[in-house]
Structures are given as C-alpha cells and as structure tokens.
Short mmCIF file of C-alpha atoms and ligand atoms in Angstrom, two decimals:
data_model
loop_
_atom_site.label_atom_id
_atom_site.label_comp_id
_atom_site.label_asym_id
_atom_site.label_seq_id
_atom_site.Cartn_x
_atom_site.Cartn_y
_atom_site.Cartn_z
CA UNK A 13 20.91 17.95 -8.53
CA UNK A 14 23.51 15.35 -7.57
CA UNK A 15 26.84 14.22 -9.04
CA UNK A 16 27.38 10.60 -8.10
CA UNK A 17 29.82 10.01 -10.97
CA UNK A 18 32.37 12.52 -9.65
CA UNK A 19 31.95 11.20 -6.13
CA UNK A 20 32.59 7.65 -7.33
CA UNK A 21 35.68 8.79 -9.25
CA UNK A 22 37.06 10.33 -6.06
CA UNK A 23 36.45 7.17 -3.99
CA UNK A 24 37.10 4.70 -6.82
CA UNK A 25 40.10 2.74 -5.48
CA UNK A 26 38.41 1.93 -2.18
CA UNK A 27 34.96 1.25 -3.69
CA UNK A 28 36.41 -1.00 -6.40
CA UNK A 29 38.43 -2.93 -3.85
CA UNK A 30 35.33 -3.42 -1.70
CA UNK A 31 33.32 -4.66 -4.70
CA UNK A 32 36.11 -7.01 -5.77
CA UNK A 33 36.28 -8.58 -2.33
CA UNK A 34 32.55 -9.37 -2.44
CA UNK A 35 32.93 -10.88 -5.91
CA UNK A 36 35.87 -13.00 -4.74
CA UNK A 37 33.99 -14.23 -1.67
CA UNK A 38 30.83 -14.86 -3.72
CA UNK A 39 28.48 -14.56 -0.73
CA UNK A 40 26.18 -12.12 -2.44
CA UNK A 41 23.38 -12.37 0.09
CA UNK A 42 24.05 -12.35 3.85
CA UNK A 43 27.79 -12.07 3.27
CA UNK A 44 30.15 -10.99 6.05
CA UNK A 45 30.11 -7.42 4.66
CA UNK A 46 26.52 -6.96 5.83
CA UNK A 47 27.32 -7.68 9.46
CA UNK A 48 30.46 -5.54 9.37
CA UNK A 49 28.53 -2.61 7.93
CA UNK A 50 25.69 -2.99 10.45
CA UNK A 51 28.21 -2.94 13.31
CA UNK A 52 30.10 0.05 11.96
CA UNK A 53 26.87 1.95 11.37
CA UNK A 54 25.65 1.12 14.89
CA UNK A 55 28.91 2.54 16.25
CA UNK A 56 28.61 5.67 14.16
CA UNK A 57 24.98 6.21 15.16
CA UNK A 58 25.56 5.40 18.83
CA UNK A 59 22.71 2.90 18.78
CA UNK A 60 22.55 -0.70 20.02
CA UNK A 61 20.99 -2.30 16.95
CA UNK A 62 21.15 -1.67 13.22
CA UNK A 63 19.11 -4.03 11.05
CA UNK A 64 19.67 -3.54 7.34
CA UNK A 65 16.95 -4.18 4.77
CA UNK A 66 16.15 -3.69 1.09
CA UNK A 67 15.10 -0.01 1.04
CA UNK A 68 13.80 2.84 3.17
CA UNK A 69 10.15 2.09 2.42
CA UNK A 70 10.56 -1.50 3.62
CA UNK A 71 12.29 -0.19 6.73
CA UNK A 72 9.20 1.84 7.58
CA UNK A 73 6.88 -1.07 6.85
CA UNK A 74 8.94 -3.45 8.99
CA UNK A 75 8.96 -0.90 11.82
CA UNK A 76 5.14 -0.70 11.85
CA UNK A 77 4.85 -4.50 11.64
CA UNK A 78 7.34 -5.01 14.47
CA UNK A 79 5.46 -2.64 16.77
CA UNK A 80 2.36 -4.78 16.30
CA UNK A 81 0.10 -2.00 15.08
CA UNK A 82 -3.30 -3.24 13.94
CA UNK A 83 -5.75 -2.23 11.22
CA UNK A 84 -7.60 0.92 12.21
CA UNK A 85 -4.88 2.16 14.54
CA UNK A 86 -4.16 5.82 13.93
CA UNK A 87 -0.70 7.04 13.00
CA UNK A 88 0.05 10.75 13.06
CA UNK A 89 2.26 11.85 10.18
CA UNK A 90 3.12 15.01 8.29
CA UNK A 91 1.65 15.36 4.82
CA UNK A 92 4.67 17.40 3.70
CA UNK A 93 6.87 14.33 3.13
CA UNK A 94 7.79 11.74 0.54
CA UNK A 95 4.86 9.42 -0.12
CA UNK A 96 6.69 6.35 1.27
CA UNK A 97 6.10 7.55 4.84
CA UNK A 98 2.34 7.33 4.36
CA UNK A 99 2.25 4.50 1.84
CA UNK A 100 3.27 1.84 4.36
CA UNK A 101 0.72 3.14 6.88
CA UNK A 102 -2.00 2.71 4.26
CA UNK A 103 -0.68 -0.69 3.10
CA UNK A 104 -0.91 -2.08 6.62
CA UNK A 105 -4.51 -0.75 6.87
CA UNK A 106 -3.51 1.69 9.58
CA UNK A 107 -5.06 5.13 9.39
CA UNK A 108 -2.81 8.07 8.55
CA UNK A 109 -3.78 11.24 10.40
CA UNK A 110 -2.11 14.14 8.65
CA UNK A 111 -0.85 17.12 10.61
CA UNK A 112 0.89 20.39 9.84
CA UNK A 113 4.58 21.13 9.81
CA UNK A 114 6.30 24.21 11.20
CA UNK A 115 6.43 27.01 8.64
CA UNK A 116 10.19 27.52 9.20
CA UNK A 117 11.75 24.05 9.58
CA UNK A 118 9.04 22.14 7.62
CA UNK A 119 9.07 19.34 10.19
CA UNK A 120 6.11 18.01 12.20
CA UNK A 121 4.34 20.59 14.40
CA UNK A 122 4.18 19.20 17.94
CA UNK A 123 1.11 21.25 18.93
CA UNK A 124 -0.68 19.96 15.85
CA UNK A 125 0.25 16.42 16.91
CA UNK A 126 -1.23 17.04 20.35
CA UNK A 127 -4.51 18.22 18.83
CA UNK A 128 -4.67 15.17 16.55
CA UNK A 129 -4.36 12.54 19.31
CA UNK A 130 -7.46 10.38 19.84
CA UNK A 131 -8.15 7.17 21.76
CA UNK A 132 -7.13 5.25 18.60
CA UNK A 133 -3.74 6.93 18.14
CA UNK A 134 -0.87 4.47 18.43
CA UNK A 135 2.14 6.12 16.83
CA UNK A 136 3.72 9.33 15.59
CA UNK A 137 6.08 9.52 12.61
CA UNK A 138 8.37 12.54 12.67
CA UNK A 139 10.19 12.95 9.36
CA UNK A 140 13.65 14.53 9.59
CA UNK A 141 13.08 16.47 6.41
CA UNK A 142 15.73 17.88 4.07
CA UNK A 143 18.56 16.94 6.47
CA UNK A 144 17.47 18.32 9.81
CA UNK A 145 15.86 16.60 12.81
CA UNK A 146 12.27 17.30 13.75
CA UNK A 147 11.64 18.95 17.13
CA UNK A 148 12.03 15.69 19.07
CA UNK A 149 12.24 16.62 22.73
CA UNK A 150 8.67 17.92 23.16
CA UNK A 151 7.43 15.22 20.79
CA UNK A 152 8.97 12.47 22.97
CA UNK A 153 7.38 14.02 26.05
CA UNK A 154 4.00 14.09 24.36
CA UNK A 155 4.40 10.51 23.16
CA UNK A 156 5.26 9.21 26.60
CA UNK A 157 2.37 11.17 28.12
CA UNK A 158 -0.04 9.27 25.84
CA UNK A 159 1.88 6.00 25.54
CA UNK A 160 2.51 6.37 21.80
CA UNK A 161 5.27 4.92 19.66
CA UNK A 162 7.66 7.26 17.89
CA UNK A 163 8.99 6.05 14.54
CA UNK A 164 11.56 8.40 13.03
CA UNK A 165 11.73 8.53 9.26
CA UNK A 166 15.39 9.46 8.94
CA UNK A 167 15.79 8.78 5.21
CA UNK A 168 16.91 12.37 4.64
CA UNK A 169 18.99 13.19 7.69
CA UNK A 170 21.43 10.39 8.41
CA UNK A 171 24.29 11.88 10.40
CA UNK A 172 22.31 14.81 11.81
CA UNK A 173 22.73 15.24 15.55
CA UNK A 174 19.93 16.21 17.93
CA UNK A 175 20.79 18.45 20.86
CA UNK A 176 18.69 17.93 24.01
CA UNK A 177 18.22 20.77 26.48
CA UNK A 178 20.12 18.87 29.19
CA UNK A 179 23.22 18.77 26.99
CA UNK A 180 22.75 15.18 25.82
CA UNK A 181 23.15 14.53 22.09
CA UNK A 182 21.83 11.73 19.88
CA UNK A 183 21.84 10.99 16.18
CA UNK A 184 18.52 11.45 14.42
CA UNK A 185 16.99 8.01 13.94
CA UNK A 186 18.09 6.76 17.37
CA UNK A 187 15.81 8.95 19.48
CA UNK A 188 12.38 7.34 19.16
CA UNK A 189 11.41 3.67 19.65
CA UNK A 190 12.66 2.89 16.18
CA UNK A 191 14.24 4.89 13.37
CA UNK A 192 14.48 4.09 9.68
CA UNK A 193 16.68 5.21 6.83
CA UNK A 194 17.24 4.75 3.10
CA UNK A 195 20.45 4.16 1.17
CA UNK A 196 18.93 5.18 -2.17
CA UNK A 197 21.84 6.48 -4.31
CA UNK A 198 20.98 10.16 -3.94
CA UNK A 199 20.51 10.02 -0.15
CA UNK A 200 23.33 11.38 2.04
CA UNK A 201 24.63 7.84 2.60
CA UNK A 202 23.73 6.26 -0.72
CA UNK A 203 24.59 2.87 -2.16
CA UNK A 204 24.68 1.83 -5.83
CA UNK A 205 21.20 0.39 -5.89
CA UNK A 206 18.59 0.13 -3.15
CA UNK A 207 19.11 -0.30 0.55
CA UNK A 208 17.71 0.68 3.93
CA UNK A 209 18.05 0.12 7.66
CA UNK A 210 16.29 0.29 11.00
CA UNK A 211 17.73 1.57 14.27
CA UNK A 212 16.66 0.74 17.79
CA UNK A 213 18.03 0.52 21.32
CA UNK A 214 15.33 -2.00 22.31
CA UNK A 215 16.70 -5.58 22.31
CA UNK A 216 13.30 -7.27 21.99
CA UNK A 217 12.17 -4.98 19.21
CA UNK A 218 15.49 -5.50 17.39
CA UNK A 219 14.96 -9.26 17.47
CA UNK A 220 11.43 -8.92 16.10
CA UNK A 221 12.60 -6.55 13.37
CA UNK A 222 15.34 -8.96 12.30
CA UNK A 223 12.84 -11.81 12.16
CA UNK A 224 10.27 -9.86 10.16
CA UNK A 225 12.87 -8.72 7.63
CA UNK A 226 13.80 -12.39 7.16
CA UNK A 227 10.45 -14.14 6.52
CA UNK A 228 9.50 -14.08 10.19
CA UNK A 229 12.11 -16.66 11.10
CA UNK A 230 14.87 -16.75 13.65
CA UNK A 231 15.71 -20.39 13.01
CA UNK A 232 15.77 -21.33 9.32
CA UNK A 233 12.43 -22.78 8.16
CA UNK A 234 10.75 -22.01 11.49
CA UNK A 235 8.35 -19.13 10.90
CA UNK A 236 6.96 -17.62 14.09
CA UNK A 237 5.82 -14.38 12.50
CA UNK A 238 4.50 -13.27 9.13
CA UNK A 239 7.49 -11.51 7.65
CA UNK A 240 8.83 -10.09 4.42
CA UNK A 241 11.93 -10.70 2.33
CA UNK A 242 13.93 -7.52 2.72
CA UNK A 243 17.71 -7.65 2.65
CA UNK A 244 20.63 -5.38 1.98
CA UNK A 245 22.90 -7.34 -0.36
CA UNK A 246 26.60 -7.82 0.30
CA UNK A 247 27.77 -5.59 -2.57
CA UNK A 248 25.72 -2.67 -1.30
CA UNK A 249 26.91 -3.26 2.27
CA UNK A 250 30.55 -3.26 1.14
CA UNK A 251 30.05 0.00 -0.81
CA UNK A 252 28.19 1.59 2.10
CA UNK A 253 30.94 0.63 4.52
CA UNK A 254 33.43 2.63 2.43
CA UNK A 255 31.06 5.59 2.18
CA UNK A 256 30.18 5.50 5.89
CA UNK A 257 33.77 6.49 6.65
CA UNK A 258 33.17 9.58 4.49
CA UNK A 259 29.76 10.47 5.89
CA UNK A 260 30.91 13.30 8.15
CA UNK A 261 33.05 14.68 5.34
CA UNK A 262 30.05 14.44 3.00
CA UNK A 263 28.01 16.45 5.51
CA UNK A 264 30.77 19.06 5.85
CA UNK A 265 30.92 19.44 2.06
CA UNK A 266 27.15 19.82 1.83
CA UNK A 267 27.16 22.33 4.66
CA UNK A 268 29.85 24.36 2.92
CA UNK A 269 27.64 24.54 -0.19
CA UNK A 270 24.68 25.56 1.98
CA UNK A 271 26.77 28.24 3.67
CA UNK A 272 27.77 29.65 0.28
CA UNK A 273 24.16 29.59 -0.93
CA UNK A 274 23.07 31.28 2.32
CA UNK A 275 25.65 34.07 1.94
CA UNK A 276 24.50 34.78 -1.62
CA UNK A 277 20.76 34.49 -1.03
CA UNK A 278 20.21 35.71 2.55
CA UNK A 279 18.97 39.17 1.64
CA UNK A 280 17.05 38.64 -1.56
CA UNK A 281 13.48 39.95 -1.21
CA UNK A 282 10.90 37.16 -1.48
CA UNK A 283 13.49 34.42 -0.91
CA UNK A 284 13.58 32.54 2.40
CA UNK A 285 16.77 30.56 2.96
CA UNK A 286 16.61 27.33 5.01
CA UNK A 287 16.06 27.89 8.72
CA UNK A 288 18.63 26.12 10.89
CA UNK A 289 17.04 24.86 14.09
CA UNK A 290 18.93 25.35 17.35
CA UNK A 291 18.23 21.74 18.40
CA UNK A 292 19.67 19.92 15.36
CA UNK A 293 22.64 19.99 13.08
CA UNK A 294 21.72 20.18 9.39
CA UNK A 295 23.22 17.71 6.92
CA UNK A 296 21.53 19.35 3.92
CA UNK A 297 20.06 16.44 2.08
CA UNK A 298 18.33 19.25 0.22
CA UNK A 299 18.89 22.98 0.06
CA UNK A 300 15.29 24.09 -0.04
CA UNK A 301 14.21 27.70 -0.44
CA UNK A 302 10.75 29.13 0.01
CA UNK A 303 9.62 31.83 -2.39
CA UNK A 304 7.09 34.47 -1.51
CA UNK A 305 5.34 36.58 -4.14
CA UNK A 306 7.46 35.07 -6.93
CA UNK A 307 6.16 32.62 -9.54
CA UNK A 308 7.96 29.46 -8.49
CA UNK A 309 7.34 27.54 -11.70
CA UNK A 310 8.63 30.44 -13.77
CA UNK A 311 11.83 30.45 -11.70
CA UNK A 312 12.22 26.72 -12.29
CA UNK A 313 11.72 27.16 -16.05
CA UNK A 314 14.21 30.02 -16.32
CA UNK A 315 16.81 28.04 -14.34
CA UNK A 316 16.23 25.08 -16.62
CA UNK A 317 16.95 27.22 -19.71
CA UNK A 318 20.38 28.03 -18.23
CA UNK A 319 21.10 24.38 -17.50
CA UNK A 320 20.48 24.72 -13.77
CA UNK A 321 18.40 21.88 -12.39
CA UNK A 322 15.97 22.45 -9.55
CA UNK A 323 13.38 20.25 -7.92
CA UNK A 324 10.13 20.65 -6.01
CA UNK A 325 9.95 18.50 -2.87
CA UNK A 326 6.98 17.99 -2.92
CA UNK A 327 4.58 19.53 -5.45
CA UNK A 328 1.41 17.81 -4.15
CA UNK A 329 1.05 17.14 -0.43
CA UNK A 330 0.22 13.51 0.37
CA UNK A 331 -3.24 14.30 1.80
CA UNK A 332 -4.27 15.76 -1.58
CA UNK A 333 -2.96 12.85 -3.66
CA UNK A 334 -5.68 10.77 -5.32
CA UNK A 335 -4.62 7.60 -3.47
CA UNK A 336 -4.89 9.30 -0.06
CA UNK A 337 -7.84 11.65 -0.46
CA UNK A 338 -10.31 9.15 0.98
CA UNK A 339 -8.81 9.69 4.42
CA UNK A 340 -10.84 12.87 4.37
CA UNK A 341 -8.32 15.71 4.48
CA UNK A 342 -9.79 18.21 2.04
CA UNK A 343 -8.03 21.03 0.26
CA UNK A 344 -7.54 23.81 2.81
CA UNK A 345 -7.27 21.43 5.78
CA UNK A 346 -3.48 21.88 6.07
CA UNK A 347 -2.75 25.46 4.96
CA UNK A 348 0.93 25.56 5.93
CA UNK A 349 1.63 22.31 4.10
CA UNK A 350 -0.39 23.35 1.06
CA UNK A 351 1.37 26.69 0.87
CA UNK A 352 4.77 24.98 1.07
CA UNK A 353 3.93 22.66 -1.81
CA UNK A 354 3.35 25.76 -3.94
CA UNK A 355 6.36 27.76 -2.81
CA UNK A 356 9.39 25.51 -2.10
CA UNK A 357 12.20 24.95 -4.56
CA UNK A 358 15.42 22.97 -4.04
CA UNK A 359 18.72 23.87 -5.67
CA UNK A 360 21.50 21.43 -6.64
CA UNK A 361 23.15 20.03 -3.51
CA UNK A 362 25.84 17.38 -3.37
CA UNK A 363 29.31 16.57 -2.14
CA UNK A 364 31.17 17.47 -5.34
CA UNK A 365 29.99 21.02 -6.01
CA UNK A 366 32.62 23.49 -7.15
CA UNK A 367 32.70 27.19 -6.19
CA UNK A 368 32.18 28.19 -9.86
CA UNK A 369 29.03 26.08 -10.01
CA UNK A 370 27.66 27.68 -6.86
CA UNK A 371 28.40 31.16 -8.22
CA UNK A 372 26.79 30.35 -11.58
CA UNK A 373 23.67 29.06 -9.80
CA UNK A 374 23.31 31.90 -7.28
CA UNK A 375 24.04 34.74 -9.74
CA UNK A 376 21.50 33.43 -12.22
CA UNK A 377 18.98 32.60 -9.50
CA UNK A 378 19.18 36.16 -8.17
CA UNK A 379 18.75 37.76 -11.57
CA UNK A 380 15.81 35.48 -12.44
CA UNK A 381 14.10 36.16 -9.13
CA UNK A 382 14.55 39.92 -9.40
CA UNK A 383 13.31 40.05 -12.99
CA UNK A 384 10.22 38.04 -12.04
CA UNK A 385 9.65 40.30 -9.06
CA UNK A 386 9.47 43.38 -11.28
CA UNK A 387 6.66 41.86 -13.35
C1 LIG B 409 13.76 8.30 0.29
C2 LIG B 409 12.74 8.36 1.34
C3 LIG B 409 12.03 7.21 1.77
C4 LIG B 409 12.08 5.90 1.07
O1 LIG B 409 13.29 5.33 0.83
P1 LIG B 409 13.48 4.27 -0.36
O2 LIG B 409 14.80 3.66 -0.07
O3 LIG B 409 13.44 5.01 -1.65
O4 LIG B 409 12.38 3.27 -0.25
C5 LIG B 409 11.17 7.35 2.84
N1 LIG B 409 10.97 8.52 3.44
C6 LIG B 409 11.61 9.65 3.05
C7 LIG B 409 11.35 10.92 3.78
C8 LIG B 409 12.49 9.61 1.97
O5 LIG B 409 13.11 10.74 1.59
#
C-alpha cells in the first residue's frame, strides 16, 4: 500500500543529516527542531499557530479539551471515519452523534448535520477523508448560525486546499476553529514514529492548547489546567521538517498515480472512481474505489493472490462497532455509510509508484472485476 523504504532512500542524505544534528545536540525533547518545524508548518499552512503533539488522536483530544466541552455535550461526527475521531469524543464523555456522508465524496453531509443539531450540540467534526476537504463553506455557515465549534480532522488531507466561492483559498485544517493532523508514517506527511499537530488562528485557543499538551502549565510546575503529556520529539520534528519541503511534490506524485488509475478505470462497469470535488484539491491519501454489483471481498482476495495489496477503509462503520453501539445508532440508521463500508476498496497509493506497477495493478484489477461480473 505504501513504500516508505524507497522514499527514505530517495531523501536519505537530508534525513540522515537532520537526524545526526539532533543526536549531536542531544535535546531529544523540546529541542530547537520542534519550534523550527512548527514555524515552517505554520507558514506552509498559512495559519497563525501550529502546536505539535504526540499523535493525531491526542491532537483531537486536546482540541476538545481546549474548547472546554463538557460531559453530555453533543458532537456531530461522521461514522465513516477512522475510530480515533470518535474515540476521543467518547473518552471525554461527550456524546457522538453520527451523521451520513455524501455518497460521492464520502465526507460529512451538511444537510444531515443540520438535521442532527439539538440544544445540546456543541461541535461538528468534519473529517477530510482520503485526501480531500469536506464541504466546508456551508458547514461553517451552519456552525455560525448555531454557535457551534468546528474541529477539522485533517489527518488524511494535509496539503489539500479549500476553494471558497468568493475566490479565497485556505488549507484544510485551518478553516474551522481548530484543525488536527497526524504524522503517522503512512500519512501524507509522515514521520518515523508517531506525531501530530493542531492548527488554529485563535491566539487564546492556541495558548490553551499549548498548555494542555504540556501538563496544563505555561510556567514550569504551575498547573492552571488539567493537561496531558503529548509532545512531538525532536528527531521526528527534524525528519518532518525535511519532508515538509517535499509535501507538494509528494502530493503531485500521488495525484499522478491517481490520474493514471482514473484513466485506466474510468469506464469499467460497476467501478466508481474517486469523485473530485470542485471546492477542494485532492492529495490522495487513499485512492478509494466504490464497487457496485461486484463481490468486493472476492476482488480483494484475487488481488492478493497476484501480490497486489488492497485495503478496506473502513470495513465496519464506527456506529456499528461494539464499543460505540450503546449510543443507539442501530444497523440501518446510516444507509449511505453502511453501504460504503461494504463496497469501498483502496488500491496502493504512495509517492514512489512506478508506471509498471500501476499498469500491473490496473490490468489485473480490470480482469478480476470483469470475471467476477460475469458470474
Ligand atoms: C490517522 C488518523 C487519525 C489518528 O492519528 P494517529 O496519529 O494515528 O493517532 C485520526 N483521524 C483520522 C481520520 C486518521 O486517518
């Protein structure tokens, strides 16, 4: 699915130099590399504040804590997402309210959000899934109409640009009150371990976030808030700073793979290629197809036999997971989401893919799909 070894080999001199400089300086936690990376990332994102932390799940948790949400507050979230989005809501004793996603972009359905708002609703969590921003402009309007916070889970779409109708542009993750991301190795901007960050343009919120991520202290040993211990270490920051300079090139490489996949698969009956929204660029964290009338698991098995990996993101929607069923969203309550979990399949997608690999994958995929169709 990914090829981090080849990518490292290509960037090796610069990555190794960055690692060596951290080792020589020996400030493994809170080293100067962390601040440099935060500043460079803030510049890239066009946002006032970047606060790094230990992983993307922590980033979400810190965001909810910083906004002062309280037990019982309702948070509207898609169910078609990675579990981390919902996990932190549950951990903080907030109440996840699951809503549908659009059947073409697979991101949160704004009309469904509107219908889910109650007097207890405090926040909405759009997830920029697979590498493309959710439909933010109407969502922001709705949120401001009801005084709700917008927390963008941007773990999968760092670098994607949102296009507003008035011509203004903004990076996904910098549009709502706070945005979060993950630097997990396989993410578009991945480190060599765990890492995450929060984005905000709000000075007060940024200060609170920084305190919470550091044991609730601004001054050492003075704890004004209950916080957590969540840091990006200096080695990861140094590696990320090298890779940040490549991020747009990474996106271009991924897009080129997606374009090649699209050309090969656009007119295959029963296969729906990814829809590219007019309001967002797509950085193709995943290349996710939707199959119709074709046994998805059989396709996956046949691909596997030929050495072609594929993945299902995600096979069980969060609202139907055992840990989240008690929130009361029964089977059948989110038909679009449930149908997606049975019909999506993601093909290998990374920055190092060669034309021969793409051809091998698409030719075999097409023949598998057409043989299964004739059954
Ligand atoms: C990866 C991911 C996360 C969590 O990030 P970690 O760094 O693994 O904690 C959260 N949300 C989404 C949508 C993700 O893809």
